[in-house]
PDB file of C-alpha atoms in Angstrom:
ATOM      1  CA  MET A 269       0.000   0.000   0.000  1.00  0.00           C
ATOM      2  CA  ARG A 270       1.105   3.551  -0.719  1.00  0.00           C
ATOM      3  CA  ALA A 271      -0.149   6.721   0.940  1.00  0.00           C
ATOM      4  CA  LEU A 272       0.275  10.455   0.424  1.00  0.00           C
ATOM      5  CA  ILE A 273       0.172  12.699   3.506  1.00  0.00           C
ATOM      6  CA  ILE A 274      -0.503  16.410   2.937  1.00  0.00           C
ATOM      7  CA  ASP A 275       0.253  18.732   5.856  1.00  0.00           C
ATOM      8  CA  ASP A 276       2.344  21.886   6.198  1.00  0.00           C
ATOM      9  CA  SER A 277       3.680  20.616   9.516  1.00  0.00           C
ATOM     10  CA  ALA A 278       6.537  18.102   9.324  1.00  0.00           C
ATOM     11  CA  VAL A 279       5.659  17.080  12.887  1.00  0.00           C
ATOM     12  CA  MET A 280       2.087  16.223  11.923  1.00  0.00           C
ATOM     13  CA  ARG A 281       3.246  14.344   8.824  1.00  0.00           C
ATOM     14  CA  LYS A 282       5.362  12.176  11.131  1.00  0.00           C
ATOM     15  CA  VAL A 283       2.524  11.720  13.621  1.00  0.00           C
ATOM     16  CA  VAL A 284       0.052  10.753  10.880  1.00  0.00           C
ATOM     17  CA  GLU A 285       2.559   8.389   9.260  1.00  0.00           C
ATOM     18  CA  ARG A 286       3.117   6.711  12.618  1.00  0.00           C
ATOM     19  CA  ALA A 287      -0.645   6.311  13.065  1.00  0.00           C
ATOM     20  CA  LEU A 288      -0.975   4.783   9.581  1.00  0.00           C
ATOM     21  CA  ARG A 289       1.815   2.323  10.249  1.00  0.00           C
ATOM     22  CA  GLN A 290       0.216   1.392  13.607  1.00  0.00           C
ATOM     23  CA  SER A 291      -2.993   0.479  11.783  1.00  0.00           C
ATOM     24  CA  GLY A 292      -1.571  -2.883  10.829  1.00  0.00           C
ATOM     25  CA  ILE A 293      -1.669  -2.100   7.118  1.00  0.00           C
ATOM     26  CA  ASP A 294       1.625  -2.630   5.329  1.00  0.00           C
ATOM     27  CA  PHE A 295       2.464   0.764   3.832  1.00  0.00           C
ATOM     28  CA  THR A 296       5.507   0.195   1.645  1.00  0.00           C
ATOM     29  CA  GLU A 297       5.796   3.879   0.784  1.00  0.00           C
ATOM     30  CA  VAL A 298       4.452   7.062   2.380  1.00  0.00           C
ATOM     31  CA  LEU A 299       4.832  10.160   0.212  1.00  0.00           C
ATOM     32  CA  GLN A 300       4.586  13.649   1.689  1.00  0.00           C
ATOM     33  CA  ALA A 301       3.476  17.070   0.480  1.00  0.00           C
ATOM     34  CA  SER A 302       3.410  20.298   2.466  1.00  0.00           C
ATOM     35  CA  ASN A 303       0.372  21.859   0.746  1.00  0.00           C
ATOM     36  CA  GLY A 304      -2.343  21.145  -1.785  1.00  0.00           C
ATOM     37  CA  GLU A 305      -0.384  22.446  -4.748  1.00  0.00           C
ATOM     38  CA  GLU A 306       2.527  20.093  -4.075  1.00  0.00           C
ATOM     39  CA  ALA A 307       0.061  17.247  -3.746  1.00  0.00           C
ATOM     40  CA  LEU A 308      -1.596  18.069  -7.081  1.00  0.00           C
ATOM     41  CA  GLU A 309       1.831  18.063  -8.741  1.00  0.00           C
ATOM     42  CA  ALA A 310       2.433  14.603  -7.325  1.00  0.00           C
ATOM     43  CA  LEU A 311      -0.934  13.411  -8.648  1.00  0.00           C
ATOM     44  CA  ARG A 312      -0.143  14.760 -12.127  1.00  0.00           C
ATOM     45  CA  GLY A 313       2.977  12.569 -12.117  1.00  0.00           C
ATOM     46  CA  ASP A 314       3.579   8.875 -11.580  1.00  0.00           C
ATOM     47  CA  ALA A 315       2.316   8.942  -7.990  1.00  0.00           C
ATOM     48  CA  ALA A 316      -1.329   8.938  -9.077  1.00  0.00           C
ATOM     49  CA  ASN A 317      -1.087   5.381 -10.376  1.00  0.00           C
ATOM     50  CA  LYS A 318       0.627   4.051  -7.280  1.00  0.00           C
ATOM     51  CA  LEU A 319      -1.450   5.519  -4.457  1.00  0.00           C
ATOM     52  CA  ASN A 320      -3.999   3.704  -2.336  1.00  0.00           C
ATOM     53  CA  LEU A 321      -4.779   6.506   0.131  1.00  0.00           C
ATOM     54  CA  ILE A 322      -4.476  10.276   0.566  1.00  0.00           C
ATOM     55  CA  VAL A 323      -4.587  11.912   4.007  1.00  0.00           C
ATOM     56  CA  SER A 324      -4.864  15.698   4.080  1.00  0.00           C
ATOM     57  CA  ASP A 325      -4.975  18.586   6.527  1.00  0.00           C
ATOM     58  CA  ILE A 326      -7.225  21.570   5.734  1.00  0.00           C
ATOM     59  CA  ASN A 327      -5.463  24.699   7.032  1.00  0.00           C
ATOM     60  CA  MET A 328      -2.314  25.029   4.924  1.00  0.00           C
ATOM     61  CA  PRO A 329      -0.559  27.884   3.121  1.00  0.00           C
ATOM     62  CA  VAL A 330      -0.366  28.114  -0.703  1.00  0.00           C
ATOM     63  CA  MET A 331      -3.349  25.763  -1.239  1.00  0.00           C
ATOM     64  CA  ASP A 332      -5.514  24.444   1.581  1.00  0.00           C
ATOM     65  CA  GLY A 333      -7.029  20.996   1.838  1.00  0.00           C
ATOM     66  CA  LEU A 334     -10.485  21.980   0.585  1.00  0.00           C
ATOM     67  CA  GLN A 335      -9.058  23.709  -2.485  1.00  0.00           C
ATOM     68  CA  PHE A 336      -6.948  20.601  -3.067  1.00  0.00           C
ATOM     69  CA  LEU A 337     -10.039  18.370  -2.951  1.00  0.00           C
ATOM     70  CA  GLU A 338     -12.024  20.600  -5.299  1.00  0.00           C
ATOM     71  CA  THR A 339      -9.183  20.988  -7.820  1.00  0.00           C
ATOM     72  CA  ARG A 340      -8.467  17.258  -7.752  1.00  0.00           C
ATOM     73  CA  ARG A 341     -12.157  16.558  -8.431  1.00  0.00           C
ATOM     74  CA  ASP A 342     -12.409  19.169 -11.202  1.00  0.00           C
ATOM     75  CA  GLN A 343      -9.248  17.906 -12.921  1.00  0.00           C
ATOM     76  CA  ASN A 344     -10.130  14.249 -12.335  1.00  0.00           C
ATOM     77  CA  LEU A 345      -6.790  13.465 -10.734  1.00  0.00           C
ATOM     78  CA  ALA A 346      -6.520  10.026  -9.113  1.00  0.00           C
ATOM     79  CA  PRO A 347     -10.309   9.819  -8.839  1.00  0.00           C
ATOM     80  CA  GLY A 348     -10.343   6.333  -7.350  1.00  0.00           C
ATOM     81  CA  VAL A 349      -8.004   7.085  -4.470  1.00  0.00           C
ATOM     82  CA  PRO A 350      -9.878   7.724  -1.193  1.00  0.00           C
ATOM     83  CA  VAL A 351      -9.080  10.936   0.686  1.00  0.00           C
ATOM     84  CA  VAL A 352      -9.348  11.233   4.468  1.00  0.00           C
ATOM     85  CA  MET A 353      -9.171  14.663   6.061  1.00  0.00           C
ATOM     86  CA  ILE A 354      -7.361  15.035   9.408  1.00  0.00           C
ATOM     87  CA  THR A 355      -7.904  18.545  10.714  1.00  0.00           C
ATOM     88  CA  THR A 356      -8.761  20.820  13.607  1.00  0.00           C
ATOM     89  CA  GLU A 357     -11.660  22.224  11.551  1.00  0.00           C
ATOM     90  CA  GLY A 358     -14.559  20.114  12.753  1.00  0.00           C
ATOM     91  CA  SER A 359     -17.416  22.556  12.221  1.00  0.00           C
ATOM     92  CA  GLU A 360     -20.251  21.489   9.957  1.00  0.00           C
ATOM     93  CA  PRO A 361     -19.550  23.825   7.014  1.00  0.00           C
ATOM     94  CA  PHE A 362     -16.012  22.441   6.627  1.00  0.00           C
ATOM     95  CA  VAL A 363     -17.144  18.823   6.911  1.00  0.00           C
ATOM     96  CA  LEU A 364     -19.950  19.288   4.379  1.00  0.00           C
ATOM     97  CA  ARG A 365     -17.692  21.092   1.906  1.00  0.00           C
ATOM     98  CA  ALA A 366     -15.042  18.375   2.216  1.00  0.00           C
ATOM     99  CA  ILE A 367     -17.553  15.580   1.651  1.00  0.00           C
ATOM    100  CA  ALA A 368     -19.094  17.435  -1.290  1.00  0.00           C
ATOM    101  CA  ALA A 369     -15.624  17.732  -2.815  1.00  0.00           C
ATOM    102  CA  GLY A 370     -14.994  14.018  -2.493  1.00  0.00           C
ATOM    103  CA  ALA A 371     -13.529  13.345   0.959  1.00  0.00           C
ATOM    104  CA  ARG A 372     -14.346   9.801   2.092  1.00  0.00           C
ATOM    105  CA  GLY A 373     -13.414  10.255   5.747  1.00  0.00           C
ATOM    106  CA  TYR A 374     -13.050  13.036   8.275  1.00  0.00           C
ATOM    107  CA  ILE A 375     -10.994  12.892  11.493  1.00  0.00           C
ATOM    108  CA  CYS A 376     -10.732  15.796  13.933  1.00  0.00           C
ATOM    109  CA  LYS A 377      -7.519  16.564  15.785  1.00  0.00           C
ATOM    110  CA  PRO A 378      -6.672  15.479  18.408  1.00  0.00           C
ATOM    111  CA  PHE A 379      -6.935  11.909  17.165  1.00  0.00           C
ATOM    112  CA  THR A 380      -5.845   8.447  18.212  1.00  0.00           C
ATOM    113  CA  ALA A 381      -4.153   5.831  16.044  1.00  0.00           C
ATOM    114  CA  GLU A 382      -7.239   3.688  16.625  1.00  0.00           C
ATOM    115  CA  GLN A 383      -9.488   6.359  15.063  1.00  0.00           C
ATOM    116  CA  VAL A 384      -7.227   6.491  12.021  1.00  0.00           C
ATOM    117  CA  LYS A 385      -7.356   2.712  11.712  1.00  0.00           C
ATOM    118  CA  GLU A 386     -11.172   2.675  11.980  1.00  0.00           C
ATOM    119  CA  ARG A 387     -11.548   5.238   9.178  1.00  0.00           C
ATOM    120  CA  VAL A 388      -8.815   3.979   6.861  1.00  0.00           C
ATOM    121  CA  ILE A 389      -9.212   0.206   6.812  1.00  0.00           C
ATOM    122  CA  PRO A 390     -12.767   0.179   5.335  1.00  0.00           C
ATOM    123  CA  LEU A 391     -11.648   2.564   2.601  1.00  0.00           C
ATOM    124  CA  LEU A 392      -8.670   0.447   1.623  1.00  0.00           C
ATOM    125  CA  GLY A 393     -10.782  -2.665   1.619  1.00  0.00           C
ATOM    126  CA  ALA A 394     -13.147  -1.045  -0.839  1.00  0.00           C
ATOM    127  CA  ALA A 395     -10.419   0.515  -2.965  1.00  0.00           C
TER     128      ALA A 395
ATOM    129  CA  MET B 200     -20.994  41.604  15.672  1.00  0.00           C
ATOM    130  CA  PRO B 201     -18.439  39.209  17.252  1.00  0.00           C
ATOM    131  CA  LEU B 202     -19.718  37.326  20.277  1.00  0.00           C
ATOM    132  CA  LYS B 203     -18.156  37.538  23.734  1.00  0.00           C
ATOM    133  CA  ILE B 204     -17.057  34.554  25.817  1.00  0.00           C
ATOM    134  CA  GLU B 205     -17.422  34.585  29.622  1.00  0.00           C
ATOM    135  CA  TYR B 206     -14.337  33.702  31.681  1.00  0.00           C
ATOM    136  CA  ASN B 207     -15.846  30.672  33.436  1.00  0.00           C
ATOM    137  CA  ASP B 208     -16.875  29.131  30.135  1.00  0.00           C
ATOM    138  CA  TRP B 209     -13.536  29.999  28.590  1.00  0.00           C
ATOM    139  CA  ALA B 210     -11.430  28.471  31.364  1.00  0.00           C
ATOM    140  CA  GLY B 211     -13.427  25.266  31.715  1.00  0.00           C
ATOM    141  CA  ARG B 212     -13.365  24.615  27.990  1.00  0.00           C
ATOM    142  CA  LEU B 213      -9.668  25.382  27.812  1.00  0.00           C
ATOM    143  CA  ASP B 214      -8.824  22.985  30.666  1.00  0.00           C
ATOM    144  CA  SER B 215     -10.786  20.265  28.886  1.00  0.00           C
ATOM    145  CA  SER B 216      -9.115  20.945  25.537  1.00  0.00           C
ATOM    146  CA  VAL B 217      -5.582  20.996  26.950  1.00  0.00           C
ATOM    147  CA  SER B 218      -6.229  17.750  28.789  1.00  0.00           C
ATOM    148  CA  ALA B 219      -7.740  16.086  25.717  1.00  0.00           C
ATOM    149  CA  VAL B 220      -4.876  17.071  23.415  1.00  0.00           C
ATOM    150  CA  PHE B 221      -2.160  15.968  25.826  1.00  0.00           C
ATOM    151  CA  GLU B 222      -3.832  12.669  26.687  1.00  0.00           C
ATOM    152  CA  THR B 223      -4.680  11.817  23.067  1.00  0.00           C
ATOM    153  CA  MET B 224      -1.604  13.023  21.211  1.00  0.00           C
ATOM    154  CA  LEU B 225       1.154  12.865  23.833  1.00  0.00           C
ATOM    155  CA  ALA B 226      -0.166  10.150  26.183  1.00  0.00           C
ATOM    156  CA  ARG B 227       0.502  12.548  29.065  1.00  0.00           C
ATOM    157  CA  SER B 228      -1.744  13.859  31.808  1.00  0.00           C
ATOM    158  CA  CYS B 229      -1.812  17.662  31.891  1.00  0.00           C
ATOM    159  CA  SER B 230      -3.650  19.839  34.416  1.00  0.00           C
ATOM    160  CA  PRO B 231      -3.933  23.506  35.455  1.00  0.00           C
ATOM    161  CA  THR B 232      -1.347  24.932  37.809  1.00  0.00           C
ATOM    162  CA  GLU B 233      -1.180  28.215  39.679  1.00  0.00           C
ATOM    163  CA  LYS B 234       1.751  29.874  38.000  1.00  0.00           C
ATOM    164  CA  MET B 235       4.936  29.346  36.081  1.00  0.00           C
ATOM    165  CA  GLY B 236       8.449  30.432  36.960  1.00  0.00           C
ATOM    166  CA  GLY B 237      10.783  32.419  34.738  1.00  0.00           C
ATOM    167  CA  ILE B 238      10.622  31.631  31.062  1.00  0.00           C
ATOM    168  CA  VAL B 239      13.997  31.019  29.459  1.00  0.00           C
ATOM    169  CA  GLN B 240      14.345  31.339  25.686  1.00  0.00           C
ATOM    170  CA  PRO B 241      10.584  31.395  25.196  1.00  0.00           C
ATOM    171  CA  VAL B 242       8.906  29.782  22.255  1.00  0.00           C
ATOM    172  CA  SER B 243       5.400  30.981  21.479  1.00  0.00           C
ATOM    173  CA  ALA B 244       2.761  29.951  18.969  1.00  0.00           C
ATOM    174  CA  LYS B 245      -0.258  32.070  18.078  1.00  0.00           C
ATOM    175  CA  ILE B 246      -3.579  31.323  16.385  1.00  0.00           C
ATOM    176  CA  LEU B 247      -6.005  34.049  15.304  1.00  0.00           C
ATOM    177  CA  PHE B 248      -9.779  33.638  15.498  1.00  0.00           C
ATOM    178  CA  SER B 249     -11.934  35.601  13.069  1.00  0.00           C
ATOM    179  CA  GLY B 250     -15.581  35.811  12.173  1.00  0.00           C
ATOM    180  CA  ALA B 251     -18.084  34.910  14.903  1.00  0.00           C
ATOM    181  CA  ILE B 252     -15.223  35.352  17.391  1.00  0.00           C
ATOM    182  CA  ASP B 253     -12.349  37.776  16.957  1.00  0.00           C
ATOM    183  CA  GLY B 254      -9.238  37.267  19.025  1.00  0.00           C
ATOM    184  CA  GLU B 255      -6.014  35.390  19.528  1.00  0.00           C
ATOM    185  CA  PHE B 256      -4.804  32.260  21.276  1.00  0.00           C
ATOM    186  CA  VAL B 257      -1.150  32.051  22.368  1.00  0.00           C
ATOM    187  CA  LEU B 258       0.694  29.005  23.710  1.00  0.00           C
ATOM    188  CA  TYR B 259       4.099  29.733  25.250  1.00  0.00           C
ATOM    189  CA  ALA B 260       6.841  27.946  27.169  1.00  0.00           C
ATOM    190  CA  SER B 261      10.536  27.938  27.868  1.00  0.00           C
ATOM    191  CA  ARG B 262      12.515  26.297  25.100  1.00  0.00           C
ATOM    192  CA  SER B 263      13.421  23.366  27.373  1.00  0.00           C
ATOM    193  CA  VAL B 264       9.725  22.695  28.043  1.00  0.00           C
ATOM    194  CA  ALA B 265       8.915  23.100  24.350  1.00  0.00           C
ATOM    195  CA  GLN B 266      11.633  20.544  23.559  1.00  0.00           C
ATOM    196  CA  VAL B 267      10.216  17.989  26.039  1.00  0.00           C
ATOM    197  CA  THR B 268       6.749  18.609  24.610  1.00  0.00           C
ATOM    198  CA  ALA B 269       7.944  18.104  21.027  1.00  0.00           C
ATOM    199  CA  GLU B 270       9.671  14.856  21.997  1.00  0.00           C
ATOM    200  CA  ALA B 271       6.473  13.581  23.620  1.00  0.00           C
ATOM    201  CA  LEU B 272       4.430  14.411  20.516  1.00  0.00           C
ATOM    202  CA  LEU B 273       6.955  12.939  18.091  1.00  0.00           C
ATOM    203  CA  GLY B 274       7.911   9.946  20.198  1.00  0.00           C
ATOM    204  CA  GLN B 275      11.575  10.618  19.528  1.00  0.00           C
ATOM    205  CA  VAL B 276      14.394  12.748  20.881  1.00  0.00           C
ATOM    206  CA  ALA B 277      14.755  16.265  19.447  1.00  0.00           C
ATOM    207  CA  GLY B 278      17.962  18.284  19.508  1.00  0.00           C
ATOM    208  CA  ALA B 279      17.951  21.631  21.302  1.00  0.00           C
ATOM    209  CA  ASP B 280      18.024  23.489  17.974  1.00  0.00           C
ATOM    210  CA  ASP B 281      15.690  21.153  16.122  1.00  0.00           C
ATOM    211  CA  PRO B 282      13.111  23.150  14.100  1.00  0.00           C
ATOM    212  CA  MET B 283      10.627  20.408  15.008  1.00  0.00           C
ATOM    213  CA  ILE B 284      10.366  22.142  18.414  1.00  0.00           C
ATOM    214  CA  GLU B 285       8.750  25.250  16.917  1.00  0.00           C
ATOM    215  CA  ASP B 286       6.683  23.099  14.564  1.00  0.00           C
ATOM    216  CA  ALA B 287       5.366  21.004  17.471  1.00  0.00           C
ATOM    217  CA  MET B 288       4.445  24.090  19.496  1.00  0.00           C
ATOM    218  CA  GLY B 289       2.538  25.433  16.514  1.00  0.00           C
ATOM    219  CA  GLU B 290       0.640  22.185  16.053  1.00  0.00           C
ATOM    220  CA  LEU B 291      -0.200  21.897  19.748  1.00  0.00           C
ATOM    221  CA  CYS B 292      -1.476  25.469  19.684  1.00  0.00           C
ATOM    222  CA  ASN B 293      -3.524  24.623  16.608  1.00  0.00           C
ATOM    223  CA  MET B 294      -5.017  21.483  18.136  1.00  0.00           C
ATOM    224  CA  ILE B 295      -5.840  23.059  21.512  1.00  0.00           C
ATOM    225  CA  ALA B 296      -7.390  26.137  19.894  1.00  0.00           C
ATOM    226  CA  GLY B 297      -9.311  23.962  17.436  1.00  0.00           C
ATOM    227  CA  ASP B 298     -10.618  21.680  20.174  1.00  0.00           C
ATOM    228  CA  TRP B 299     -11.610  24.724  22.259  1.00  0.00           C
ATOM    229  CA  LYS B 300     -13.463  26.151  19.257  1.00  0.00           C
ATOM    230  CA  SER B 301     -15.284  22.861  18.719  1.00  0.00           C
ATOM    231  CA  LYS B 302     -16.756  23.103  22.232  1.00  0.00           C
ATOM    232  CA  LEU B 303     -18.422  26.450  21.528  1.00  0.00           C
ATOM    233  CA  GLU B 304     -22.040  26.972  20.644  1.00  0.00           C
ATOM    234  CA  THR B 305     -22.855  26.310  17.001  1.00  0.00           C
ATOM    235  CA  GLU B 306     -22.799  29.929  15.871  1.00  0.00           C
ATOM    236  CA  GLN B 307     -19.481  30.698  17.604  1.00  0.00           C
ATOM    237  CA  ALA B 308     -17.895  27.475  16.348  1.00  0.00           C
ATOM    238  CA  THR B 309     -18.173  28.723  12.768  1.00  0.00           C
ATOM    239  CA  CYS B 310     -15.333  31.187  13.397  1.00  0.00           C
ATOM    240  CA  ALA B 311     -12.207  30.684  11.312  1.00  0.00           C
ATOM    241  CA  ILE B 312      -8.807  29.903  12.794  1.00  0.00           C
ATOM    242  CA  SER B 313      -5.523  30.847  11.178  1.00  0.00           C
ATOM    243  CA  SER B 314      -2.474  28.682  10.657  1.00  0.00           C
ATOM    244  CA  PRO B 315      -0.145  28.852  13.693  1.00  0.00           C
ATOM    245  CA  MET B 316       2.496  31.570  13.778  1.00  0.00           C
ATOM    246  CA  VAL B 317       5.547  30.578  15.824  1.00  0.00           C
ATOM    247  CA  SER B 318       8.243  32.834  17.224  1.00  0.00           C
ATOM    248  CA  LYS B 319      11.382  32.541  19.293  1.00  0.00           C
ATOM    249  CA  ILE B 320      12.281  35.400  21.588  1.00  0.00           C
ATOM    250  CA  ASP B 321      15.818  36.004  22.823  1.00  0.00           C
ATOM    251  CA  GLY B 322      16.183  36.795  26.508  1.00  0.00           C
ATOM    252  CA  GLY B 323      13.236  36.840  28.906  1.00  0.00           C
ATOM    253  CA  ALA B 324       9.536  36.663  28.324  1.00  0.00           C
ATOM    254  CA  GLU B 325       8.906  40.392  28.541  1.00  0.00           C
ATOM    255  CA  GLY B 326       6.850  41.472  25.624  1.00  0.00           C
ATOM    256  CA  LEU B 327       5.890  37.898  24.839  1.00  0.00           C
ATOM    257  CA  THR B 328       2.193  38.754  24.903  1.00  0.00           C
ATOM    258  CA  SER B 329       0.182  41.928  24.854  1.00  0.00           C
ATOM    259  CA  GLY B 330      -1.008  41.504  28.456  1.00  0.00           C
ATOM    260  CA  ASP B 331      -4.653  41.621  27.430  1.00  0.00           C
ATOM    261  CA  GLY B 332      -7.077  38.772  27.940  1.00  0.00           C
ATOM    262  CA  PHE B 333      -6.958  35.688  30.143  1.00  0.00           C
ATOM    263  CA  HIS B 334      -3.856  33.776  31.194  1.00  0.00           C
ATOM    264  CA  ARG B 335      -3.835  30.207  32.434  1.00  0.00           C
ATOM    265  CA  PHE B 336      -0.983  27.830  33.216  1.00  0.00           C
ATOM    266  CA  TYR B 337      -0.672  24.062  32.845  1.00  0.00           C
ATOM    267  CA  SER B 338       1.749  21.404  33.993  1.00  0.00           C
ATOM    268  CA  PHE B 339       2.656  17.949  32.735  1.00  0.00           C
ATOM    269  CA  GLU B 340       5.345  15.933  34.507  1.00  0.00           C
ATOM    270  CA  GLY B 341       6.603  19.143  36.143  1.00  0.00           C
ATOM    271  CA  ASN B 342       6.865  21.022  32.842  1.00  0.00           C
ATOM    272  CA  VAL B 343       4.852  24.246  32.913  1.00  0.00           C
ATOM    273  CA  PHE B 344       3.534  26.243  29.967  1.00  0.00           C
ATOM    274  CA  GLY B 345       1.107  29.126  29.583  1.00  0.00           C
ATOM    275  CA  VAL B 346      -1.903  29.957  27.462  1.00  0.00           C
ATOM    276  CA  GLN B 347      -3.156  33.453  26.797  1.00  0.00           C
ATOM    277  CA  MET B 348      -6.424  34.201  25.081  1.00  0.00           C
ATOM    278  CA  ALA B 349      -7.683  37.631  24.110  1.00  0.00           C
ATOM    279  CA  LEU B 350     -11.215  37.643  22.709  1.00  0.00           C
TER     280      LEU B 350
END
């Protein structure tokens, strides 16, 4: 399995990667991007064909997670790869906009590795 | 017009949010304490609220406390000059402020929060914050840090 983690914080990318690896799923490669624009560039390249999962923050400079979702949908980039949002923005307008733009899961910070596992495993099973 | 938050509501929600973030993300118990001693080489992280609530949320600590906190979050040792220390303070600030916001009434919880802004200050903590708003201090394993909110 291969995942892409999008977060402007290197600390959070490490924390999320650790949670993914604790899920029991064998991630052979975990790619990283620090904002939505970097992630879109990765999806326009070879990464799109290799990914099984994308995990994204919302509040990021350059391009935030919601803009990333909407651009990815509009440009039909890696359409079959499930996206899970991990963010501090848990209010209803953010959740609804993320789901409308194609997010398949939504986890609010702070989060446990168990919560990540519960959201991610069903998505990978259906992928 | 931005809404106002009463102190009792503010403090109770903040205590709950700090505790939740530390227990969930750092596997540490963290509780309010009366005061903190001198702050050496302070590291501070600030989040701005806008919309239904206007204001700022600042998390600050001595660099040594920030380093211990970063190590607990990362689960690995950080060097004294590791930029992960500032990054971790910013993320903790973000998570505590976000959790606090999520406990507000529906209308207030629609406020926007900015990305964290982190700064290092040489010397003492004078001038670290504006002095306005509420201050509250917390301790985990003897490490004390402060939170200031101005709403």
